[in-house]
């Protein structure tokens, strides 16, 4: 009388329910995910701020250097200072983009902050912020370079100095052009923080992994972790898209 | 340096070199207040470069530019201050696409001359009315035609109350039927006694309004004179063939 398929399904469901309880309910294991989630968000949020500020300044130094390289109206001192700044920025870009972020994280934690006791979250924020800054800098620079030279000349001919022209004329246009790339970088950054576990930081990924090691059941916790990342990325994509559309509306 | 108070810009032996090429090769001339100087010459003759040197969009490699007797090249003057006195109109308009027409016009007076929004807007609106574009104040540049854009570019420069206006081929990027409306605005400026230096291929305009015409070839002033002298009594062979080609 009993349908064997239905019976099988019922026992499978029962099985999943038990695994769900084991992985998330027992011993309040869900807290690993929730706490990990907030740690991940905290790291990503502050790293993004550092990344954008750092990227902004590096991109301005780089593009200023490139644009004014042949400008004879500038004095020697100015040129030497700009040359040094540009060299520092290039070295920064080369090192950060030339090495894996995990290695950078490990070096910052185990080498640079070796002898100081410091909050691991702060270490991660610094590591991911400095890392992201390099990518953001190149995104901003490509945005600045994409603006027609005439815009720059129009600003200067009205009497704006270099910096004012950058701030009022170039940057607003450049920012709009690079918003998709910038949004992409933010999403990448969020996902990159998943390697924080390398310095024993309990972020979302590590939280899921801890549950796995307690319950010996990889499926439930890891799929849950993946779903949470995915949902956050979908929300971020939506918000960036919304901002993009709003900026587009302002200039038809 | 200059004793004549009427001289606004005094150019001496101006040189501009790109690599091995001298785009401007020793130009000397004086621009007096209220003068309309039209610069003509074949493409690549250095006339645009000459104009761009005057407000340092190209930094000259040699010579002097005196603005009301002040040497702008070799002294530590703030060139941004002088650029405010020299309005510039470009071939490709260069309006700011992310701002409305009104914002395009008031941003510089507000940020650089300390005007409040009301003052700046009043001036901008009266200028817009003059060129017949008052109803476009809240449009964006991409919604305007080329001729309209260039008229806006002209009044944007005027919002800074410049002492001299520089025009770099202002009609060259326009559809033929739009050239007239821009020249009309420029003629009005002439009537208002604005000092103007105009690089152009519009010979009719040059004939009609120029107080003096400079014919530049290979970075040098080959001939200068009144429209009558230039067009009806050209001396050099080079100018004669040029005029034959363009008229």
XYZ file of C-alpha atoms in Angstrom:
499
model
C 0.000 0.000 0.000
C 2.779 2.365 0.801
C 4.428 4.051 -2.145
C 8.142 3.360 -1.762
C 9.108 6.595 -3.516
C 7.007 8.721 -1.165
C 8.329 6.820 1.750
C 11.839 7.466 0.577
C 11.132 11.181 0.192
C 9.663 11.384 3.617
C 12.696 9.809 5.173
C 14.948 12.113 3.150
C 13.048 15.152 4.396
C 13.286 13.832 7.927
C 16.971 13.373 7.368
C 17.381 16.993 6.167
C 15.391 18.296 9.070
C 17.631 16.468 11.503
C 20.735 17.733 9.785
C 19.368 21.257 9.804
C 18.735 21.042 13.538
C 22.138 19.502 14.113
C 23.986 22.141 12.104
C 22.123 25.286 13.033
C 19.957 24.821 16.108
C 21.885 22.549 18.460
C 24.361 24.334 20.679
C 23.205 27.616 19.098
C 25.434 26.924 16.112
C 23.563 29.517 14.036
C 25.441 32.091 16.055
C 28.639 31.184 14.182
C 26.966 32.245 10.979
C 25.350 35.381 12.374
C 28.468 36.580 14.155
C 30.566 35.637 11.145
C 28.219 37.526 8.871
C 28.521 40.718 10.887
C 32.298 40.349 11.057
C 32.439 39.933 7.274
C 30.232 42.977 6.735
C 32.304 45.022 9.182
C 35.563 44.112 7.449
C 34.163 44.740 3.970
C 32.558 48.051 4.924
C 35.636 49.647 6.469
C 37.939 48.127 3.853
C 35.815 49.708 1.125
C 36.162 53.121 2.762
C 39.930 52.769 3.061
C 40.086 51.437 -0.486
C 38.141 54.329 -1.981
C 40.025 57.039 -0.093
C 43.382 55.455 -0.903
C 42.383 54.803 -4.504
C 41.156 58.382 -4.913
C 44.465 59.905 -3.854
C 46.633 57.426 -5.728
C 44.621 57.959 -8.917
C 44.920 61.737 -8.594
C 48.684 61.518 -8.101
C 49.051 59.159 -11.052
C 46.905 61.133 -13.472
C 48.303 64.477 -12.329
C 51.776 63.170 -12.987
C 50.830 61.878 -16.407
C 49.018 65.034 -17.444
C 51.617 67.498 -16.200
C 54.718 65.591 -17.167
C 55.400 67.923 -20.072
C 54.148 71.112 -18.437
C 57.029 73.529 -18.356
C 55.112 76.049 -16.278
C 55.778 73.896 -13.208
C 58.926 74.427 -11.168
C 61.654 71.878 -10.537
C 60.648 71.303 -6.919
C 57.096 70.490 -7.971
C 58.354 68.046 -10.574
C 60.669 66.259 -8.144
C 57.925 65.922 -5.523
C 55.445 64.659 -8.092
C 58.050 62.257 -9.442
C 58.633 60.788 -5.989
C 54.921 60.537 -5.217
C 54.284 58.898 -8.544
C 57.080 56.398 -7.924
C 55.639 55.493 -4.518
C 52.200 55.013 -6.017
C 53.497 52.853 -8.816
C 55.451 50.692 -6.415
C 52.335 50.307 -4.266
C 50.237 49.292 -7.267
C 52.835 46.864 -8.503
C 53.322 45.121 -5.158
C 49.647 44.895 -4.271
C 48.500 43.759 -7.669
C 51.438 41.423 -8.073
C 50.894 39.344 -4.935
C 47.916 37.302 -3.687
C 45.691 38.940 -1.121
C 46.064 35.973 1.241
C 49.809 36.460 1.284
C 49.335 40.178 1.971
C 46.969 39.379 4.820
C 49.408 36.906 6.327
C 52.332 39.309 5.998
C 50.414 42.143 7.624
C 49.300 39.939 10.502
C 52.359 37.786 11.115
C 55.161 40.115 10.008
C 54.120 43.730 10.322
C 51.998 43.383 13.458
C 54.042 40.492 14.766
C 55.042 42.060 18.068
C 51.892 44.055 18.757
C 48.660 42.640 20.000
C 46.038 43.989 17.689
C 42.426 43.232 16.899
C 42.309 40.774 14.019
C 39.369 42.564 12.494
C 41.485 45.700 12.289
C 44.271 43.732 10.590
C 41.799 42.411 8.044
C 40.362 45.876 7.440
C 43.843 47.259 6.791
C 44.859 44.342 4.580
C 41.724 44.334 2.433
C 41.517 48.132 2.376
C 45.086 48.520 1.180
C 44.536 45.750 -1.333
C 41.328 47.212 -2.682
C 42.888 50.702 -2.872
C 45.201 49.529 -5.628
C 42.351 48.271 -7.778
C 40.145 51.267 -7.051
C 43.035 53.581 -7.979
C 43.314 52.048 -11.420
C 39.547 52.165 -11.871
C 39.473 55.870 -10.979
C 42.474 56.580 -13.165
C 40.851 54.965 -16.171
C 37.799 57.101 -15.416
C 39.833 60.295 -15.301
C 41.649 59.383 -18.491
C 38.351 58.656 -20.240
C 37.176 62.259 -19.878
C 37.726 64.391 -22.966
C 40.759 66.669 -22.693
C 38.535 69.569 -23.729
C 36.670 69.327 -20.424
C 39.913 69.893 -18.642
C 40.836 72.821 -20.849
C 37.408 74.380 -20.451
C 37.763 74.229 -16.688
C 41.246 75.689 -16.737
C 40.312 78.420 -19.199
C 37.538 79.581 -16.875
C 40.193 80.062 -14.201
C 39.861 76.909 -12.126
C 43.184 75.572 -10.910
C 44.155 71.961 -11.466
C 42.618 70.648 -8.285
C 39.357 72.582 -8.642
C 39.019 71.363 -12.216
C 39.471 67.813 -10.957
C 36.893 68.155 -8.208
C 34.162 70.127 -10.004
C 34.547 69.028 -13.606
C 36.464 65.794 -14.057
C 35.721 63.643 -11.013
C 31.902 63.828 -11.163
C 31.994 62.659 -14.778
C 34.709 60.080 -14.146
C 32.852 58.660 -11.151
C 29.755 58.103 -13.218
C 31.752 56.347 -15.929
C 33.471 53.970 -13.534
C 30.503 53.154 -11.312
C 29.926 49.700 -12.863
C 33.593 48.794 -12.461
C 33.600 50.194 -8.942
C 30.520 48.169 -7.999
C 32.236 45.084 -9.340
C 35.296 45.811 -7.209
C 33.138 46.150 -4.071
C 31.555 42.766 -4.754
C 34.973 41.214 -5.325
C 36.203 42.725 -2.087
C 33.294 41.325 -0.086
C 34.001 37.854 -1.386
C 37.747 38.170 -0.897
C 37.281 38.704 2.818
C 36.388 35.014 2.956
C 40.086 34.249 3.303
C 40.147 35.998 6.684
C 40.140 32.567 8.269
C 43.843 32.348 7.441
C 44.522 34.560 10.439
C 41.976 32.651 12.540
C 39.440 35.415 12.180
C 35.883 34.142 12.537
C 34.215 35.650 9.537
C 31.241 34.120 7.726
C 33.251 31.491 5.864
C 35.179 30.517 8.945
C 31.905 30.334 10.898
C 30.501 27.839 8.432
C 33.714 25.891 8.521
C 33.643 25.701 12.302
C 30.153 24.206 12.168
C 31.355 21.684 9.582
C 34.212 20.614 11.821
C 31.829 20.158 14.759
C 29.077 18.260 12.951
C 31.112 16.494 10.263
C 28.409 17.565 7.834
C 29.842 19.844 5.127
C 26.688 20.235 3.042
C 24.419 22.305 5.278
C 26.820 24.915 6.669
C 28.751 25.507 3.459
C 25.630 25.845 1.321
C 24.220 28.220 3.922
C 27.406 30.316 3.762
C 27.242 30.393 -0.035
C 23.603 31.474 0.010
C 24.319 34.311 2.452
C 27.175 35.664 0.272
C 24.993 35.372 -2.770
C 22.098 37.270 -1.191
C 24.401 40.090 -0.059
C 25.926 40.342 -3.544
C 22.473 40.425 -5.151
C 21.447 43.261 -2.827
C 24.679 45.167 -3.554
C 24.219 44.709 -7.304
C 20.712 46.082 -6.996
C 21.863 49.124 -5.027
C 24.732 49.916 -7.404
C 22.362 49.580 -10.353
C 19.942 51.956 -8.702
C 22.669 54.528 -8.081
C 23.811 54.148 -11.681
C 20.334 54.833 -13.015
C 19.932 57.846 -10.766
C 23.215 59.341 -11.990
C 22.321 58.614 -15.614
C 19.071 60.493 -15.226
C 20.963 63.645 -14.401
C 22.452 64.010 -17.828
C 20.285 62.324 -20.396
C 57.339 97.541 -20.419
C 54.544 99.091 -22.360
C 53.805 102.754 -22.212
C 50.601 102.616 -24.199
C 47.747 102.136 -21.755
C 45.492 100.860 -24.476
C 47.577 97.770 -25.049
C 45.941 94.806 -23.362
C 48.130 91.961 -24.519
C 51.646 92.487 -25.765
C 53.195 89.433 -27.377
C 56.945 89.434 -27.992
C 58.851 86.810 -29.992
C 56.473 84.068 -28.898
C 57.690 80.550 -29.567
C 56.054 77.194 -29.071
C 57.950 74.086 -29.925
C 56.619 70.526 -30.004
C 59.571 68.205 -30.267
C 61.471 69.437 -33.303
C 58.512 71.273 -34.745
C 58.083 74.964 -34.084
C 54.330 75.522 -34.193
C 54.760 79.159 -33.262
C 58.002 80.693 -34.434
C 58.568 84.189 -33.179
C 55.242 85.976 -33.197
C 55.099 89.555 -31.955
C 51.964 91.640 -31.888
C 49.977 93.949 -29.667
C 46.300 93.573 -28.910
C 44.681 96.865 -27.993
C 41.518 97.348 -25.976
C 38.407 97.050 -28.101
C 40.282 95.587 -31.027
C 38.899 92.666 -32.973
C 41.856 90.702 -34.254
C 41.069 87.898 -36.650
C 43.727 85.270 -37.210
C 43.643 83.402 -40.510
C 45.952 80.937 -42.171
C 46.132 77.413 -43.573
C 45.626 74.359 -41.363
C 48.656 73.554 -39.282
C 49.969 77.080 -39.586
C 50.104 77.512 -35.821
C 47.207 79.931 -35.453
C 45.359 77.829 -32.896
C 48.540 77.145 -30.996
C 49.224 80.876 -30.931
C 45.806 81.486 -29.430
C 46.193 78.686 -26.889
C 49.527 80.133 -25.820
C 47.815 83.382 -24.877
C 46.008 81.803 -21.955
C 48.654 79.163 -21.368
C 46.727 76.108 -22.421
C 50.036 75.586 -24.179
C 52.927 76.890 -22.167
C 55.166 78.808 -24.588
C 58.747 77.614 -25.006
C 60.043 81.122 -25.642
C 59.241 84.810 -25.774
C 57.057 86.962 -23.588
C 53.388 87.671 -23.062
C 52.625 90.899 -21.233
C 49.112 91.354 -19.943
C 48.618 95.047 -19.167
C 52.378 95.266 -18.828
C 52.777 92.264 -16.539
C 55.013 89.494 -17.838
C 53.037 86.298 -17.484
C 55.839 83.938 -18.378
C 58.814 84.747 -16.292
C 57.259 86.095 -13.150
C 55.476 84.263 -10.415
C 51.980 85.371 -11.284
C 48.931 83.239 -10.631
C 47.959 82.325 -14.171
C 44.515 81.215 -13.000
C 43.704 84.833 -12.135
C 44.583 85.942 -15.670
C 42.664 83.120 -17.249
C 39.562 84.512 -15.564
C 40.065 87.719 -17.535
C 40.479 85.860 -20.811
C 37.315 84.085 -21.892
C 37.904 81.175 -24.222
C 35.564 79.538 -26.707
C 36.560 76.189 -28.194
C 35.857 74.511 -31.475
C 34.106 71.637 -29.698
C 32.203 73.788 -27.197
C 33.404 71.810 -24.173
C 30.297 72.395 -22.125
C 30.147 70.359 -18.936
C 27.730 67.518 -19.739
C 26.916 66.717 -16.126
C 25.567 70.201 -15.383
C 22.538 72.101 -16.586
C 23.106 75.092 -18.851
C 22.591 77.443 -15.925
C 25.008 75.498 -13.710
C 27.555 75.533 -16.529
C 27.367 79.298 -16.480
C 27.293 80.036 -12.758
C 29.781 77.541 -11.379
C 32.882 79.558 -12.211
C 31.573 82.966 -11.010
C 30.366 81.358 -7.787
C 33.485 79.352 -7.001
C 36.065 81.808 -8.289
C 34.602 85.270 -7.910
C 32.706 84.680 -4.695
C 29.352 85.571 -6.194
C 26.297 84.160 -4.509
C 23.896 82.040 -6.463
C 21.375 84.844 -6.936
C 23.858 87.338 -8.409
C 25.418 84.734 -10.671
C 22.030 83.486 -11.838
C 20.816 86.991 -12.614
C 23.815 87.680 -14.822
C 23.552 84.271 -16.470
C 19.849 84.672 -17.192
C 20.292 88.137 -18.699
C 23.026 86.760 -20.966
C 20.870 83.791 -21.907
C 18.084 86.161 -22.821
C 20.476 88.097 -25.034
C 21.307 84.992 -27.058
C 17.705 83.809 -27.071
C 18.209 80.680 -24.989
C 16.583 81.671 -21.731
C 14.124 78.797 -21.935
C 16.990 76.289 -22.062
C 18.483 77.260 -18.697
C 17.546 73.961 -17.098
C 18.380 71.756 -20.067
C 21.512 69.660 -20.283
C 24.072 70.264 -23.053
C 23.214 67.003 -24.789
C 19.711 68.344 -25.434
C 20.977 71.302 -27.478
C 22.023 71.679 -31.097
C 25.603 72.530 -31.989
C 24.806 76.170 -32.627
C 22.994 76.442 -29.313
C 25.874 74.784 -27.517
C 28.349 77.241 -28.945
C 26.167 80.215 -28.016
C 26.044 78.828 -24.485
C 29.815 78.354 -24.491
C 30.203 82.019 -25.418
C 27.926 83.299 -22.678
C 29.477 80.911 -20.174
C 32.785 82.638 -20.797
C 31.078 86.036 -20.574
C 29.741 85.197 -17.116
C 33.266 85.714 -15.799
C 33.191 89.283 -17.183
C 36.399 88.783 -19.161
C 38.416 91.653 -20.588
C 39.224 89.764 -23.751
C 37.607 86.849 -25.545
C 39.601 84.198 -27.374
C 37.813 82.187 -30.061
C 39.427 79.017 -31.362
C 37.631 78.182 -34.620
C 34.220 78.562 -32.986
C 32.230 77.617 -36.076
C 34.378 74.852 -37.557
C 32.520 72.004 -35.843
C 29.070 73.316 -36.719
C 26.622 72.320 -39.397
C 26.602 75.051 -42.043
C 23.113 76.290 -41.170
C 24.155 76.893 -37.575
C 27.195 79.014 -38.304
C 25.101 82.152 -38.745
C 23.556 82.160 -35.280
C 26.968 81.882 -33.627
C 28.498 84.610 -35.775
C 25.494 86.795 -34.894
C 26.322 86.493 -31.192
C 29.961 87.278 -31.899
C 28.993 90.350 -33.897
C 26.939 91.565 -30.965
C 30.033 91.238 -28.828
C 31.915 93.338 -31.332
C 29.208 95.987 -31.046
C 29.651 95.921 -27.272
C 33.320 96.812 -27.814
C 34.645 93.537 -26.493
C 38.296 92.907 -27.227
C 38.421 89.746 -29.298
C 40.968 87.468 -30.869
C 39.321 85.107 -33.315
C 40.903 82.197 -35.118
C 38.529 81.344 -37.924
C 37.992 80.200 -41.464
C 34.951 82.474 -41.843
C 36.370 85.028 -44.246
C 33.094 86.900 -44.505
C 33.096 87.448 -40.781
C 36.732 88.548 -40.885
C 36.016 91.048 -43.620
C 33.012 92.458 -41.841
C 34.180 92.924 -38.271
C 37.962 92.650 -38.039
C 39.848 95.749 -37.046
C 42.995 93.873 -37.945
C 43.760 90.573 -39.604
C 46.841 88.453 -38.960
C 47.809 86.001 -41.655
C 49.888 83.266 -40.073
C 51.830 80.626 -41.943
C 54.426 78.209 -40.587
C 54.286 79.809 -37.175
C 55.037 83.321 -38.356
C 52.911 86.378 -39.080
C 53.376 86.734 -42.825
C 51.124 89.737 -43.221
C 48.880 91.860 -41.092
C 46.542 94.684 -41.864
C 42.978 95.834 -42.246
C 40.510 93.564 -44.043
C 40.866 95.790 -47.092
C 44.651 95.453 -47.130
C 44.554 91.706 -46.591
C 41.775 90.756 -48.961
C 42.077 93.378 -51.671
C 45.771 94.190 -51.671
C 47.668 91.134 -50.473
C 51.411 91.559 -50.861
C 52.919 88.095 -50.497
C 52.396 85.259 -52.971
C 51.479 82.963 -50.080
C 48.599 85.141 -48.985
C 47.441 85.668 -52.563
C 47.113 81.920 -53.182
C 45.511 81.401 -49.781
C 42.866 84.010 -50.466
C 42.217 82.647 -53.917
C 41.550 79.252 -52.356
C 39.263 80.358 -49.558
C 37.171 83.008 -51.289
